[in-house]
mmCIF file with all atom_site columns, C-alpha atoms in Angstrom:
data_model
loop_
_atom_site.group_PDB
_atom_site.id
_atom_site.type_symbol
_atom_site.label_atom_id
_atom_site.label_alt_id
_atom_site.label_comp_id
_atom_site.label_asym_id
_atom_site.label_entity_id
_atom_site.label_seq_id
_atom_site.pdbx_PDB_ins_code
_atom_site.Cartn_x
_atom_site.Cartn_y
_atom_site.Cartn_z
_atom_site.occupancy
_atom_site.B_iso_or_equiv
_atom_site.pdbx_formal_charge
_atom_site.auth_seq_id
_atom_site.auth_comp_id
_atom_site.auth_asym_id
_atom_site.auth_atom_id
_atom_site.pdbx_PDB_model_num
ATOM 1  C CA . MET A 1 1  ? 77.733 182.112 106.565 1.00 84.00 ? 126 MET A CA 1
ATOM 2  C CA . GLY A 1 2  ? 76.869 183.225 110.215 1.00 89.00 ? 127 GLY A CA 1
ATOM 3  C CA . TRP A 1 3  ? 77.826 181.346 113.207 1.00 90.00 ? 128 TRP A CA 1
ATOM 4  C CA . VAL A 1 4  ? 75.828 180.865 116.408 1.00 90.00 ? 129 VAL A CA 1
ATOM 5  C CA . THR A 1 5  ? 77.079 178.865 119.442 1.00 92.00 ? 130 THR A CA 1
ATOM 6  C CA . ILE A 1 6  ? 74.330 176.901 121.407 1.00 92.00 ? 131 ILE A CA 1
ATOM 7  C CA . GLY A 1 7  ? 74.292 174.618 124.507 1.00 95.00 ? 132 GLY A CA 1
ATOM 8  C CA . VAL A 1 8  ? 72.104 171.638 124.268 1.00 95.00 ? 133 VAL A CA 1
ATOM 9  C CA . PRO A 1 9  ? 71.426 169.107 126.976 1.00 97.00 ? 134 PRO A CA 1
ATOM 10 C CA . GLU A 1 10 ? 73.884 166.137 126.972 1.00 97.00 ? 135 GLU A CA 1
ATOM 11 C CA . GLU A 1 11 ? 71.211 163.730 125.639 1.00 98.00 ? 136 GLU A CA 1
ATOM 12 C CA . THR A 1 12 ? 70.547 165.996 122.969 1.00 97.00 ? 137 THR A CA 1
ATOM 13 C CA . ALA A 1 13 ? 74.027 166.170 121.997 1.00 97.00 ? 138 ALA A CA 1
ATOM 14 C CA . ALA A 1 14 ? 74.582 162.484 121.981 1.00 98.00 ? 139 ALA A CA 1
ATOM 15 C CA . GLU A 1 15 ? 71.498 162.097 119.768 1.00 98.00 ? 140 GLU A CA 1
ATOM 16 C CA . LEU A 1 16 ? 72.713 164.659 117.501 1.00 97.00 ? 141 LEU A CA 1
ATOM 17 C CA . GLU A 1 17 ? 76.169 162.907 117.315 1.00 97.00 ? 142 GLU A CA 1
ATOM 18 C CA . GLU A 1 18 ? 74.531 159.524 116.734 1.00 98.00 ? 143 GLU A CA 1
ATOM 19 C CA . LEU A 1 19 ? 72.133 160.904 113.953 1.00 98.00 ? 144 LEU A CA 1
ATOM 20 C CA . SER A 1 20 ? 75.081 162.864 112.350 1.00 98.00 ? 145 SER A CA 1
ATOM 21 C CA . LYS A 1 21 ? 76.933 159.393 111.846 1.00 98.00 ? 146 LYS A CA 1
ATOM 22 C CA . ARG A 1 22 ? 73.803 157.588 110.702 1.00 98.00 ? 147 ARG A CA 1
ATOM 23 C CA . LEU A 1 23 ? 72.893 160.331 108.086 1.00 97.00 ? 148 LEU A CA 1
ATOM 24 C CA . GLU A 1 24 ? 76.679 160.913 107.227 1.00 97.00 ? 149 GLU A CA 1
ATOM 25 C CA . ARG A 1 25 ? 76.173 164.522 107.527 1.00 98.00 ? 150 ARG A CA 1
ATOM 26 C CA . THR A 1 26 ? 77.940 166.916 109.899 1.00 97.00 ? 151 THR A CA 1
ATOM 27 C CA . GLN A 1 27 ? 76.307 168.087 113.068 1.00 96.00 ? 152 GLN A CA 1
ATOM 28 C CA . PRO A 1 28 ? 76.265 171.728 111.830 1.00 95.00 ? 153 PRO A CA 1
ATOM 29 C CA . GLU A 1 29 ? 74.251 170.554 108.670 1.00 96.00 ? 154 GLU A CA 1
ATOM 30 C CA . ILE A 1 30 ? 71.669 168.908 110.686 1.00 97.00 ? 155 ILE A CA 1
ATOM 31 C CA . ILE A 1 31 ? 71.326 171.899 113.108 1.00 96.00 ? 156 ILE A CA 1
ATOM 32 C CA . ALA A 1 32 ? 71.139 174.379 110.209 1.00 96.00 ? 157 ALA A CA 1
ATOM 33 C CA . LEU A 1 33 ? 68.325 172.326 108.639 1.00 97.00 ? 158 LEU A CA 1
ATOM 34 C CA . ALA A 1 34 ? 66.495 171.985 111.831 1.00 97.00 ? 159 ALA A CA 1
ATOM 35 C CA . VAL A 1 35 ? 66.600 175.842 112.526 1.00 97.00 ? 160 VAL A CA 1
ATOM 36 C CA . ALA A 1 36 ? 65.544 176.557 109.053 1.00 97.00 ? 161 ALA A CA 1
ATOM 37 C CA . GLU A 1 37 ? 62.510 174.050 109.346 1.00 98.00 ? 162 GLU A CA 1
ATOM 38 C CA . LEU A 1 38 ? 61.435 175.582 112.569 1.00 98.00 ? 163 LEU A CA 1
ATOM 39 C CA . MET A 1 39 ? 61.854 179.117 111.333 1.00 98.00 ? 164 MET A CA 1
ATOM 40 C CA . ALA A 1 40 ? 59.764 178.342 108.440 1.00 98.00 ? 165 ALA A CA 1
ATOM 41 C CA . ARG A 1 41 ? 56.938 176.743 110.465 1.00 98.00 ? 166 ARG A CA 1
ATOM 42 C CA . GLU A 1 42 ? 56.949 179.443 113.085 1.00 98.00 ? 167 GLU A CA 1
ATOM 43 C CA . ARG A 1 43 ? 56.814 182.372 110.049 1.00 98.00 ? 168 ARG A CA 1
ATOM 44 C CA . SER A 1 44 ? 53.922 180.273 108.908 1.00 98.00 ? 169 SER A CA 1
ATOM 45 C CA . ASP A 1 45 ? 52.215 179.985 112.179 1.00 98.00 ? 170 ASP A CA 1
ATOM 46 C CA . LEU A 1 46 ? 52.610 183.741 112.732 1.00 98.00 ? 171 LEU A CA 1
ATOM 47 C CA . ALA A 1 47 ? 51.255 184.742 109.325 1.00 98.00 ? 172 ALA A CA 1
ATOM 48 C CA . GLU A 1 48 ? 48.171 182.735 110.108 1.00 97.00 ? 173 GLU A CA 1
ATOM 49 C CA . ILE A 1 49 ? 47.829 184.350 113.811 1.00 97.00 ? 174 ILE A CA 1
ATOM 50 C CA . GLU A 1 50 ? 48.289 187.787 112.072 1.00 98.00 ? 175 GLU A CA 1
ATOM 51 C CA . ALA A 1 51 ? 45.724 187.119 109.525 1.00 96.00 ? 176 ALA A CA 1
ATOM 52 C CA . ALA A 1 52 ? 43.361 185.794 112.137 1.00 94.00 ? 177 ALA A CA 1
ATOM 53 C CA . LEU A 1 53 ? 43.817 188.991 114.145 1.00 95.00 ? 178 LEU A CA 1
ATOM 54 C CA . ALA A 1 54 ? 43.346 191.210 111.318 1.00 96.00 ? 179 ALA A CA 1
ATOM 55 C CA . GLU A 1 55 ? 40.065 189.501 110.565 1.00 93.00 ? 180 GLU A CA 1
ATOM 56 C CA . ALA A 1 56 ? 39.018 189.909 114.268 1.00 91.00 ? 181 ALA A CA 1
ATOM 57 C CA . ASP A 1 57 ? 39.944 193.609 114.148 1.00 93.00 ? 182 ASP A CA 1
ATOM 58 C CA . ALA A 1 58 ? 37.942 193.923 111.103 1.00 94.00 ? 183 ALA A CA 1
ATOM 59 C CA . GLY A 1 59 ? 34.941 192.294 112.904 1.00 90.00 ? 184 GLY A CA 1
ATOM 60 C CA . GLU A 1 60 ? 34.762 189.337 110.820 1.00 90.00 ? 185 GLU A CA 1
ATOM 61 C CA . PHE A 1 61 ? 33.701 186.549 113.395 1.00 86.00 ? 186 PHE A CA 1
ATOM 62 C CA . ALA A 1 62 ? 31.589 183.518 112.913 1.00 88.00 ? 187 ALA A CA 1
ATOM 63 C CA . SER A 1 63 ? 27.960 183.968 113.986 1.00 89.00 ? 188 SER A CA 1
ATOM 64 C CA . ASP A 1 64 ? 26.426 181.857 116.717 1.00 91.00 ? 189 ASP A CA 1
ATOM 65 C CA . GLU A 1 65 ? 24.465 180.019 114.038 1.00 93.00 ? 190 GLU A CA 1
ATOM 66 C CA . ASP A 1 66 ? 27.751 179.340 112.100 1.00 91.00 ? 191 ASP A CA 1
ATOM 67 C CA . VAL A 1 67 ? 29.311 177.937 115.173 1.00 91.00 ? 192 VAL A CA 1
ATOM 68 C CA . ARG A 1 68 ? 26.209 175.521 116.006 1.00 92.00 ? 193 ARG A CA 1
ATOM 69 C CA . ALA A 1 69 ? 26.116 174.277 112.602 1.00 92.00 ? 194 ALA A CA 1
ATOM 70 C CA . LEU A 1 70 ? 29.899 173.474 112.668 1.00 91.00 ? 195 LEU A CA 1
ATOM 71 C CA . LEU A 1 71 ? 29.494 171.776 115.982 1.00 92.00 ? 196 LEU A CA 1
ATOM 72 C CA . ALA A 1 72 ? 26.575 169.881 114.880 1.00 91.00 ? 197 ALA A CA 1
ATOM 73 C CA . LYS A 1 73 ? 28.442 168.702 111.995 1.00 89.00 ? 198 LYS A CA 1
ATOM 74 C CA . TYR A 1 74 ? 31.140 167.006 113.875 1.00 89.00 ? 199 TYR A CA 1
ATOM 75 C CA . ARG A 1 75 ? 29.482 166.130 117.029 1.00 87.00 ? 200 ARG A CA 1
ATOM 76 C CA . GLU A 1 76 ? 28.945 162.445 117.486 1.00 75.00 ? 201 GLU A CA 1
ATOM 77 C CA . PRO A 1 77 ? 25.332 161.239 117.779 1.00 69.00 ? 202 PRO A CA 1
ATOM 78 C CA . LEU A 1 78 ? 24.302 160.289 121.412 1.00 59.00 ? 203 LEU A CA 1
#
């Protein structure tokens, strides 16, 4: 296992201590889970961004007509 030392605001440290007690888990366990979840979400977001950029680079854009149709679908009637 690798180790990383971090600094957090006092309020965050206090919340972590309280959560650790309530969950009956160690602070390092909670932090490791939080970091793993954040990294998974960020990897997913980056993959979506990279796919969208690849589509844009390939010239795959919605037409003006497609955009108008989508907006009309969700626009509230006046």
